[in-house]
Amino acid sequence: MSSEIIVKKLTLTDFKAYGEVIEVSDRCKSITINDGYATRYKGLAAIDVSQTGRRPLISIFRGRPRPLPLKIHMMERHPLGSQAFIPLSRQPFAVVVAPPGEEFEIDNLRAFITNGHQGINYAKGVWHFPLLVLGAEEQDFIVIDCGGEADNCEERLFAQKEICTLRLK
């Protein structure tokens, strides 16, 4: 059984079940700072590191493009905290997600493409495919997630018959 995942434009409403969209929009509260030479947009995402002994960890990930059409053969989740991806270039990237829980159903996979200005913050426990860089160039992301000693990543490989294809139109 092979199936295709339909890729939708990333919106705040459609992504809400999986986490937060990080972007400057009309919904953002802002204040002018630095003698009027900067604007601060506050509260774009709630980084969840609420597990005892955890701390926020800031990293840079450098993603490489994957060949398309892409075979979705596994998913991962971070059960101890959220994970935010903020692109440093203005290139779109894709995300494939499934609702949080101990397991997930292939039929519940959803795919979104950013507009190049958006970042995402996966909620704690949300299943997702690893970083999906589009285009021909490597792309850097600021990643904010849950640091600490315990492992915060679980992976599930699909059975061969369950592999899905992601096609971008």
PDB file of N, CA and C in Angstrom, residues 59-151:
ATOM      1  N   SER A  59      20.472  25.830  18.676  1.00  0.00           N
ATOM      2  CA  SER A  59      21.433  25.226  17.747  1.00  0.00           C
ATOM      3  C   SER A  59      21.207  25.814  16.363  1.00  0.00           C
ATOM      4  N   ILE A  60      22.141  25.558  15.470  1.00  0.00           N
ATOM      5  CA  ILE A  60      21.942  25.819  14.043  1.00  0.00           C
ATOM      6  C   ILE A  60      22.011  24.472  13.340  1.00  0.00           C
ATOM      7  N   PHE A  61      20.977  24.170  12.581  1.00  0.00           N
ATOM      8  CA  PHE A  61      20.958  22.973  11.745  1.00  0.00           C
ATOM      9  C   PHE A  61      21.201  23.431  10.314  1.00  0.00           C
ATOM     10  N   ARG A  62      22.028  22.715   9.592  1.00  0.00           N
ATOM     11  CA  ARG A  62      22.226  22.972   8.159  1.00  0.00           C
ATOM     12  C   ARG A  62      21.611  21.801   7.405  1.00  0.00           C
ATOM     13  N   GLY A  63      20.496  22.070   6.750  1.00  0.00           N
ATOM     14  CA  GLY A  63      19.791  21.022   6.021  1.00  0.00           C
ATOM     15  C   GLY A  63      20.201  20.993   4.561  1.00  0.00           C
ATOM     16  N   ARG A  64      20.239  19.787   4.011  1.00  0.00           N
ATOM     17  CA  ARG A  64      20.545  19.593   2.599  1.00  0.00           C
ATOM     18  C   ARG A  64      19.274  19.138   1.875  1.00  0.00           C
ATOM     19  N   PRO A  65      19.094  19.571   0.641  1.00  0.00           N
ATOM     20  CA  PRO A  65      17.902  19.171  -0.112  1.00  0.00           C
ATOM     21  C   PRO A  65      17.828  17.655  -0.274  1.00  0.00           C
ATOM     22  N   ARG A  66      16.635  17.146  -0.252  1.00  0.00           N
ATOM     23  CA  ARG A  66      16.392  15.720  -0.483  1.00  0.00           C
ATOM     24  C   ARG A  66      15.822  15.563  -1.892  1.00  0.00           C
ATOM     25  N   PRO A  67      16.080  14.423  -2.521  1.00  0.00           N
ATOM     26  CA  PRO A  67      15.524  14.208  -3.864  1.00  0.00           C
ATOM     27  C   PRO A  67      14.009  14.051  -3.808  1.00  0.00           C
ATOM     28  N   LEU A  68      13.336  14.589  -4.812  1.00  0.00           N
ATOM     29  CA  LEU A  68      11.882  14.493  -4.923  1.00  0.00           C
ATOM     30  C   LEU A  68      11.517  13.597  -6.094  1.00  0.00           C
ATOM     31  N   PRO A  69      10.406  12.880  -6.082  1.00  0.00           N
ATOM     32  CA  PRO A  69       9.465  12.823  -4.971  1.00  0.00           C
ATOM     33  C   PRO A  69      10.099  12.118  -3.769  1.00  0.00           C
ATOM     34  N   LEU A  70       9.738  12.562  -2.586  1.00  0.00           N
ATOM     35  CA  LEU A  70      10.326  12.085  -1.344  1.00  0.00           C
ATOM     36  C   LEU A  70       9.522  10.928  -0.769  1.00  0.00           C
ATOM     37  N   LYS A  71      10.221   9.882  -0.388  1.00  0.00           N
ATOM     38  CA  LYS A  71       9.578   8.751   0.274  1.00  0.00           C
ATOM     39  C   LYS A  71       9.593   9.009   1.781  1.00  0.00           C
ATOM     40  N   ILE A  72       8.425   9.093   2.377  1.00  0.00           N
ATOM     41  CA  ILE A  72       8.297   9.269   3.822  1.00  0.00           C
ATOM     42  C   ILE A  72       8.353   7.871   4.433  1.00  0.00           C
ATOM     43  N   HIS A  73       9.467   7.539   5.047  1.00  0.00           N
ATOM     44  CA  HIS A  73       9.721   6.184   5.532  1.00  0.00           C
ATOM     45  C   HIS A  73       9.810   6.093   7.055  1.00  0.00           C
ATOM     46  N   MET A  74       9.737   7.234   7.728  1.00  0.00           N
ATOM     47  CA  MET A  74       9.849   7.250   9.184  1.00  0.00           C
ATOM     48  C   MET A  74       9.304   8.554   9.724  1.00  0.00           C
ATOM     49  N   MET A  75       9.080   8.581  11.036  1.00  0.00           N
ATOM     50  CA  MET A  75       8.687   9.805  11.724  1.00  0.00           C
ATOM     51  C   MET A  75       9.438   9.831  13.047  1.00  0.00           C
ATOM     52  N   GLU A  76       9.558  11.027  13.620  1.00  0.00           N
ATOM     53  CA  GLU A  76      10.188  11.176  14.925  1.00  0.00           C
ATOM     54  C   GLU A  76       9.357  12.120  15.776  1.00  0.00           C
ATOM     55  N   ARG A  77       9.596  12.083  17.086  1.00  0.00           N
ATOM     56  CA  ARG A  77       8.935  13.014  17.995  1.00  0.00           C
ATOM     57  C   ARG A  77       9.878  13.326  19.147  1.00  0.00           C
ATOM     58  N   HIS A  78       9.581  14.426  19.835  1.00  0.00           N
ATOM     59  CA  HIS A  78      10.370  14.876  20.981  1.00  0.00           C
ATOM     60  C   HIS A  78       9.423  14.918  22.183  1.00  0.00           C
ATOM     61  N   PRO A  79       9.413  13.865  23.005  1.00  0.00           N
ATOM     62  CA  PRO A  79       8.423  13.762  24.077  1.00  0.00           C
ATOM     63  C   PRO A  79       8.687  14.661  25.284  1.00  0.00           C
ATOM     64  N   LEU A  80       9.879  15.234  25.386  1.00  0.00           N
ATOM     65  CA  LEU A  80      10.212  16.028  26.568  1.00  0.00           C
ATOM     66  C   LEU A  80      10.103  17.531  26.355  1.00  0.00           C
ATOM     67  N   GLY A  81       9.868  17.984  25.141  1.00  0.00           N
ATOM     68  CA  GLY A  81       9.768  19.413  24.900  1.00  0.00           C
ATOM     69  C   GLY A  81       9.463  19.729  23.449  1.00  0.00           C
ATOM     70  N   SER A  82       9.141  20.981  23.199  1.00  0.00           N
ATOM     71  CA  SER A  82       8.852  21.432  21.843  1.00  0.00           C
ATOM     72  C   SER A  82      10.149  21.550  21.041  1.00  0.00           C
ATOM     73  N   GLN A  83      10.026  21.766  19.737  1.00  0.00           N
ATOM     74  CA  GLN A  83      11.186  21.967  18.863  1.00  0.00           C
ATOM     75  C   GLN A  83      10.810  22.989  17.796  1.00  0.00           C
ATOM     76  N   ALA A  84      11.518  24.127  17.792  1.00  0.00           N
ATOM     77  CA  ALA A  84      11.232  25.209  16.854  1.00  0.00           C
ATOM     78  C   ALA A  84      12.301  25.262  15.764  1.00  0.00           C
ATOM     79  N   PHE A  85      11.872  25.503  14.529  1.00  0.00           N
ATOM     80  CA  PHE A  85      12.761  25.685  13.382  1.00  0.00           C
ATOM     81  C   PHE A  85      12.495  27.067  12.799  1.00  0.00           C
ATOM     82  N   ILE A  86      13.516  27.903  12.750  1.00  0.00           N
ATOM     83  CA  ILE A  86      13.398  29.252  12.215  1.00  0.00           C
ATOM     84  C   ILE A  86      14.412  29.382  11.081  1.00  0.00           C
ATOM     85  N   PRO A  87      13.958  29.516   9.834  1.00  0.00           N
ATOM     86  CA  PRO A  87      14.892  29.571   8.707  1.00  0.00           C
ATOM     87  C   PRO A  87      15.703  30.863   8.721  1.00  0.00           C
ATOM     88  N   LEU A  88      16.975  30.742   8.379  1.00  0.00           N
ATOM     89  CA  LEU A  88      17.840  31.920   8.290  1.00  0.00           C
ATOM     90  C   LEU A  88      17.865  32.503   6.880  1.00  0.00           C
ATOM     91  N   SER A  89      17.390  31.747   5.908  1.00  0.00           N
ATOM     92  CA  SER A  89      17.227  32.283   4.555  1.00  0.00           C
ATOM     93  C   SER A  89      15.732  32.402   4.303  1.00  0.00           C
ATOM     94  N   ARG A  90      15.364  32.973   3.230  1.00  0.00           N
ATOM     95  CA  ARG A  90      13.939  33.155   2.927  1.00  0.00           C
ATOM     96  C   ARG A  90      13.480  32.117   1.914  1.00  0.00           C
ATOM     97  N   GLN A  91      13.892  30.877   2.124  1.00  0.00           N
ATOM     98  CA  GLN A  91      13.522  29.784   1.238  1.00  0.00           C
ATOM     99  C   GLN A  91      12.437  28.928   1.892  1.00  0.00           C
ATOM    100  N   PRO A  92      11.409  28.566   1.148  1.00  0.00           N
ATOM    101  CA  PRO A  92      10.393  27.675   1.704  1.00  0.00           C
ATOM    102  C   PRO A  92      11.001  26.330   2.111  1.00  0.00           C
ATOM    103  N   PHE A  93      10.395  25.717   3.100  1.00  0.00           N
ATOM    104  CA  PHE A  93      10.723  24.342   3.465  1.00  0.00           C
ATOM    105  C   PHE A  93       9.413  23.630   3.779  1.00  0.00           C
ATOM    106  N   ALA A  94       9.453  22.314   3.817  1.00  0.00           N
ATOM    107  CA  ALA A  94       8.232  21.538   4.027  1.00  0.00           C
ATOM    108  C   ALA A  94       8.273  20.847   5.384  1.00  0.00           C
ATOM    109  N   VAL A  95       7.093  20.571   5.927  1.00  0.00           N
ATOM    110  CA  VAL A  95       6.972  19.809   7.165  1.00  0.00           C
ATOM    111  C   VAL A  95       5.902  18.739   6.959  1.00  0.00           C
ATOM    112  N   VAL A  96       6.176  17.557   7.504  1.00  0.00           N
ATOM    113  CA  VAL A  96       5.212  16.454   7.505  1.00  0.00           C
ATOM    114  C   VAL A  96       4.980  16.102   8.958  1.00  0.00           C
ATOM    115  N   VAL A  97       3.720  16.081   9.390  1.00  0.00           N
ATOM    116  CA  VAL A  97       3.387  15.905  10.803  1.00  0.00           C
ATOM    117  C   VAL A  97       2.266  14.888  10.991  1.00  0.00           C
ATOM    118  N   ALA A  98       2.183  14.412  12.232  1.00  0.00           N
ATOM    119  CA  ALA A  98       1.061  13.592  12.692  1.00  0.00           C
ATOM    120  C   ALA A  98       0.793  13.983  14.138  1.00  0.00           C
ATOM    121  N   PRO A  99      -0.440  13.803  14.606  1.00  0.00           N
ATOM    122  CA  PRO A  99      -0.779  14.219  15.975  1.00  0.00           C
ATOM    123  C   PRO A  99       0.072  13.513  17.032  1.00  0.00           C
ATOM    124  N   PRO A 100       0.206  14.126  18.215  1.00  0.00           N
ATOM    125  CA  PRO A 100       0.952  13.485  19.293  1.00  0.00           C
ATOM    126  C   PRO A 100       0.246  12.227  19.780  1.00  0.00           C
ATOM    127  N   GLY A 101       0.992  11.369  20.429  1.00  0.00           N
ATOM    128  CA  GLY A 101       0.467  10.117  20.966  1.00  0.00           C
ATOM    129  C   GLY A 101       1.567   9.080  20.938  1.00  0.00           C
ATOM    130  N   GLU A 102       1.311   7.945  21.518  1.00  0.00           N
ATOM    131  CA  GLU A 102       2.327   6.890  21.542  1.00  0.00           C
ATOM    132  C   GLU A 102       2.646   6.385  20.144  1.00  0.00           C
ATOM    133  N   GLU A 103       1.649   6.280  19.316  1.00  0.00           N
ATOM    134  CA  GLU A 103       1.819   5.841  17.928  1.00  0.00           C
ATOM    135  C   GLU A 103       1.037   6.789  17.023  1.00  0.00           C
ATOM    136  N   PHE A 104       1.111   6.575  15.726  1.00  0.00           N
ATOM    137  CA  PHE A 104       0.369   7.391  14.769  1.00  0.00           C
ATOM    138  C   PHE A 104      -0.106   6.506  13.635  1.00  0.00           C
ATOM    139  N   GLU A 105      -1.091   6.972  12.916  1.00  0.00           N
ATOM    140  CA  GLU A 105      -1.618   6.272  11.754  1.00  0.00           C
ATOM    141  C   GLU A 105      -1.107   6.955  10.496  1.00  0.00           C
ATOM    142  N   ILE A 106      -0.725   6.178   9.505  1.00  0.00           N
ATOM    143  CA  ILE A 106      -0.245   6.728   8.233  1.00  0.00           C
ATOM    144  C   ILE A 106      -1.302   7.658   7.632  1.00  0.00           C
ATOM    145  N   ASP A 107      -2.561   7.313   7.792  1.00  0.00           N
ATOM    146  CA  ASP A 107      -3.647   8.137   7.234  1.00  0.00           C
ATOM    147  C   ASP A 107      -3.739   9.512   7.891  1.00  0.00           C
ATOM    148  N   ASN A 108      -3.100   9.693   9.048  1.00  0.00           N
ATOM    149  CA  ASN A 108      -3.157  10.975   9.756  1.00  0.00           C
ATOM    150  C   ASN A 108      -1.980  11.898   9.425  1.00  0.00           C
ATOM    151  N   LEU A 109      -1.105  11.505   8.521  1.00  0.00           N
ATOM    152  CA  LEU A 109       0.013  12.374   8.145  1.00  0.00           C
ATOM    153  C   LEU A 109      -0.517  13.576   7.371  1.00  0.00           C
ATOM    154  N   ARG A 110       0.032  14.744   7.674  1.00  0.00           N
ATOM    155  CA  ARG A 110      -0.301  15.981   6.969  1.00  0.00           C
ATOM    156  C   ARG A 110       1.001  16.651   6.560  1.00  0.00           C
ATOM    157  N   ALA A 111       0.981  17.359   5.442  1.00  0.00           N
ATOM    158  CA  ALA A 111       2.183  18.035   4.949  1.00  0.00           C
ATOM    159  C   ALA A 111       1.866  19.495   4.656  1.00  0.00           C
ATOM    160  N   PHE A 112       2.830  20.354   4.983  1.00  0.00           N
ATOM    161  CA  PHE A 112       2.690  21.794   4.786  1.00  0.00           C
ATOM    162  C   PHE A 112       3.970  22.339   4.158  1.00  0.00           C
ATOM    163  N   ILE A 113       3.825  23.425   3.424  1.00  0.00           N
ATOM    164  CA  ILE A 113       4.980  24.134   2.880  1.00  0.00           C
ATOM    165  C   ILE A 113       4.929  25.571   3.395  1.00  0.00           C
ATOM    166  N   THR A 114       6.064  26.049   3.860  1.00  0.00           N
ATOM    167  CA  THR A 114       6.143  27.417   4.369  1.00  0.00           C
ATOM    168  C   THR A 114       6.272  28.392   3.211  1.00  0.00           C
ATOM    169  N   ASN A 115       6.109  29.669   3.517  1.00  0.00           N
ATOM    170  CA  ASN A 115       6.248  30.694   2.476  1.00  0.00           C
ATOM    171  C   ASN A 115       7.659  31.274   2.417  1.00  0.00           C
ATOM    172  N   GLY A 116       8.574  30.728   3.196  1.00  0.00           N
ATOM    173  CA  GLY A 116       9.948  31.226   3.219  1.00  0.00           C
ATOM    174  C   GLY A 116      10.212  32.206   4.351  1.00  0.00           C
ATOM    175  N   HIS A 117       9.152  32.792   4.903  1.00  0.00           N
ATOM    176  CA  HIS A 117       9.272  33.727   6.023  1.00  0.00           C
ATOM    177  C   HIS A 117       8.810  33.089   7.329  1.00  0.00           C
ATOM    178  N   GLN A 118       8.202  31.926   7.243  1.00  0.00           N
ATOM    179  CA  GLN A 118       7.619  31.285   8.412  1.00  0.00           C
ATOM    180  C   GLN A 118       8.575  30.266   9.029  1.00  0.00           C
ATOM    181  N   GLY A 119       8.541  30.194  10.347  1.00  0.00           N
ATOM    182  CA  GLY A 119       9.157  29.101  11.071  1.00  0.00           C
ATOM    183  C   GLY A 119       8.050  28.292  11.704  1.00  0.00           C
ATOM    184  N   ILE A 120       8.416  27.174  12.340  1.00  0.00           N
ATOM    185  CA  ILE A 120       7.419  26.349  13.014  1.00  0.00           C
ATOM    186  C   ILE A 120       7.952  25.932  14.377  1.00  0.00           C
ATOM    187  N   ASN A 121       7.042  25.676  15.283  1.00  0.00           N
ATOM    188  CA  ASN A 121       7.376  25.154  16.599  1.00  0.00           C
ATOM    189  C   ASN A 121       6.521  23.915  16.827  1.00  0.00           C
ATOM    190  N   TYR A 122       7.134  22.727  16.668  1.00  0.00           N
ATOM    191  CA  TYR A 122       6.405  21.484  16.914  1.00  0.00           C
ATOM    192  C   TYR A 122       6.082  21.398  18.399  1.00  0.00           C
ATOM    193  N   ALA A 123       4.837  21.134  18.739  1.00  0.00           N
ATOM    194  CA  ALA A 123       4.451  20.931  20.134  1.00  0.00           C
ATOM    195  C   ALA A 123       5.094  19.644  20.657  1.00  0.00           C
ATOM    196  N   LYS A 124       5.264  19.586  21.956  1.00  0.00           N
ATOM    197  CA  LYS A 124       5.837  18.412  22.597  1.00  0.00           C
ATOM    198  C   LYS A 124       5.070  17.156  22.171  1.00  0.00           C
ATOM    199  N   GLY A 125       5.801  16.146  21.699  1.00  0.00           N
ATOM    200  CA  GLY A 125       5.205  14.864  21.341  1.00  0.00           C
ATOM    201  C   GLY A 125       4.625  14.759  19.947  1.00  0.00           C
ATOM    202  N   VAL A 126       4.622  15.830  19.154  1.00  0.00           N
ATOM    203  CA  VAL A 126       4.084  15.773  17.792  1.00  0.00           C
ATOM    204  C   VAL A 126       5.046  14.979  16.907  1.00  0.00           C
ATOM    205  N   TRP A 127       4.504  14.033  16.179  1.00  0.00           N
ATOM    206  CA  TRP A 127       5.306  13.252  15.232  1.00  0.00           C
ATOM    207  C   TRP A 127       5.613  14.110  14.011  1.00  0.00           C
ATOM    208  N   HIS A 128       6.837  14.030  13.500  1.00  0.00           N
ATOM    209  CA  HIS A 128       7.202  14.783  12.305  1.00  0.00           C
ATOM    210  C   HIS A 128       8.343  14.092  11.570  1.00  0.00           C
ATOM    211  N   PHE A 129       8.408  14.343  10.272  1.00  0.00           N
ATOM    212  CA  PHE A 129       9.525  13.879   9.465  1.00  0.00           C
ATOM    213  C   PHE A 129      10.675  14.856   9.692  1.00  0.00           C
ATOM    214  N   PRO A 130      11.922  14.391   9.622  1.00  0.00           N
ATOM    215  CA  PRO A 130      13.049  15.315   9.804  1.00  0.00           C
ATOM    216  C   PRO A 130      13.050  16.463   8.789  1.00  0.00           C
ATOM    217  N   LEU A 131      13.907  17.417   9.031  1.00  0.00           N
ATOM    218  CA  LEU A 131      14.025  18.649   8.250  1.00  0.00           C
ATOM    219  C   LEU A 131      13.953  18.401   6.740  1.00  0.00           C
ATOM    220  N   LEU A 132      13.063  19.142   6.072  1.00  0.00           N
ATOM    221  CA  LEU A 132      12.830  18.989   4.635  1.00  0.00           C
ATOM    222  C   LEU A 132      13.160  20.275   3.892  1.00  0.00           C
ATOM    223  N   VAL A 133      14.405  20.394   3.484  1.00  0.00           N
ATOM    224  CA  VAL A 133      14.871  21.542   2.714  1.00  0.00           C
ATOM    225  C   VAL A 133      14.451  21.360   1.259  1.00  0.00           C
ATOM    226  N   LEU A 134      13.933  22.420   0.671  1.00  0.00           N
ATOM    227  CA  LEU A 134      13.519  22.395  -0.729  1.00  0.00           C
ATOM    228  C   LEU A 134      14.521  23.179  -1.563  1.00  0.00           C
ATOM    229  N   GLY A 135      14.475  23.020  -2.868  1.00  0.00           N
ATOM    230  CA  GLY A 135      15.388  23.757  -3.737  1.00  0.00           C
ATOM    231  C   GLY A 135      16.707  23.028  -3.883  1.00  0.00           C
ATOM    232  N   ALA A 136      17.691  23.743  -4.411  1.00  0.00           N
ATOM    233  CA  ALA A 136      18.973  23.123  -4.725  1.00  0.00           C
ATOM    234  C   ALA A 136      20.077  23.432  -3.720  1.00  0.00           C
ATOM    235  N   GLU A 137      19.840  24.361  -2.817  1.00  0.00           N
ATOM    236  CA  GLU A 137      20.877  24.828  -1.892  1.00  0.00           C
ATOM    237  C   GLU A 137      20.666  24.318  -0.476  1.00  0.00           C
ATOM    238  N   GLU A 138      21.777  24.222   0.271  1.00  0.00           N
ATOM    239  CA  GLU A 138      21.671  23.964   1.700  1.00  0.00           C
ATOM    240  C   GLU A 138      20.962  25.141   2.360  1.00  0.00           C
ATOM    241  N   GLN A 139      20.354  24.894   3.504  1.00  0.00           N
ATOM    242  CA  GLN A 139      19.626  25.938   4.205  1.00  0.00           C
ATOM    243  C   GLN A 139      19.899  25.818   5.701  1.00  0.00           C
ATOM    244  N   ASP A 140      20.179  26.958   6.350  1.00  0.00           N
ATOM    245  CA  ASP A 140      20.435  26.985   7.783  1.00  0.00           C
ATOM    246  C   ASP A 140      19.175  27.388   8.549  1.00  0.00           C
ATOM    247  N   PHE A 141      19.018  26.798   9.736  1.00  0.00           N
ATOM    248  CA  PHE A 141      17.884  27.066  10.615  1.00  0.00           C
ATOM    249  C   PHE A 141      18.392  27.256  12.034  1.00  0.00           C
ATOM    250  N   ILE A 142      17.828  28.221  12.737  1.00  0.00           N
ATOM    251  CA  ILE A 142      17.992  28.269  14.184  1.00  0.00           C
ATOM    252  C   ILE A 142      16.975  27.276  14.736  1.00  0.00           C
ATOM    253  N   VAL A 143      17.449  26.394  15.608  1.00  0.00           N
ATOM    254  CA  VAL A 143      16.583  25.389  16.222  1.00  0.00           C
ATOM    255  C   VAL A 143      16.618  25.596  17.725  1.00  0.00           C
ATOM    256  N   ILE A 144      15.437  25.712  18.314  1.00  0.00           N
ATOM    257  CA  ILE A 144      15.317  25.850  19.766  1.00  0.00           C
ATOM    258  C   ILE A 144      14.549  24.644  20.259  1.00  0.00           C
ATOM    259  N   ASP A 145      15.226  23.857  21.098  1.00  0.00           N
ATOM    260  CA  ASP A 145      14.543  22.699  21.638  1.00  0.00           C
ATOM    261  C   ASP A 145      14.989  22.430  23.063  1.00  0.00           C
ATOM    262  N   CYS A 146      14.703  21.257  23.539  1.00  0.00           N
ATOM    263  CA  CYS A 146      14.859  20.896  24.937  1.00  0.00           C
ATOM    264  C   CYS A 146      16.219  20.240  25.162  1.00  0.00           C
ATOM    265  N   GLY A 147      17.090  20.917  25.935  1.00  0.00           N
ATOM    266  CA  GLY A 147      18.391  20.355  26.260  1.00  0.00           C
ATOM    267  C   GLY A 147      18.339  19.594  27.569  1.00  0.00           C
ATOM    268  N   GLY A 148      19.380  18.854  27.847  1.00  0.00           N
ATOM    269  CA  GLY A 148      19.461  18.083  29.078  1.00  0.00           C
ATOM    270  C   GLY A 148      20.053  16.717  28.798  1.00  0.00           C
ATOM    271  N   GLU A 149      20.145  15.913  29.825  1.00  0.00           N
ATOM    272  CA  GLU A 149      20.824  14.619  29.710  1.00  0.00           C
ATOM    273  C   GLU A 149      19.993  13.553  29.003  1.00  0.00           C
ATOM    274  N   ALA A 150      18.712  13.453  29.312  1.00  0.00           N
ATOM    275  CA  ALA A 150      17.888  12.385  28.750  1.00  0.00           C
ATOM    276  C   ALA A 150      17.660  12.596  27.253  1.00  0.00           C
ATOM    277  N   ASP A 151      17.585  11.505  26.512  1.00  0.00           N
ATOM    278  CA  ASP A 151      17.328  11.567  25.079  1.00  0.00           C
ATOM    279  C   ASP A 151      15.917  12.096  24.837  1.00  0.00           C
TER     280      ASP A 151
END
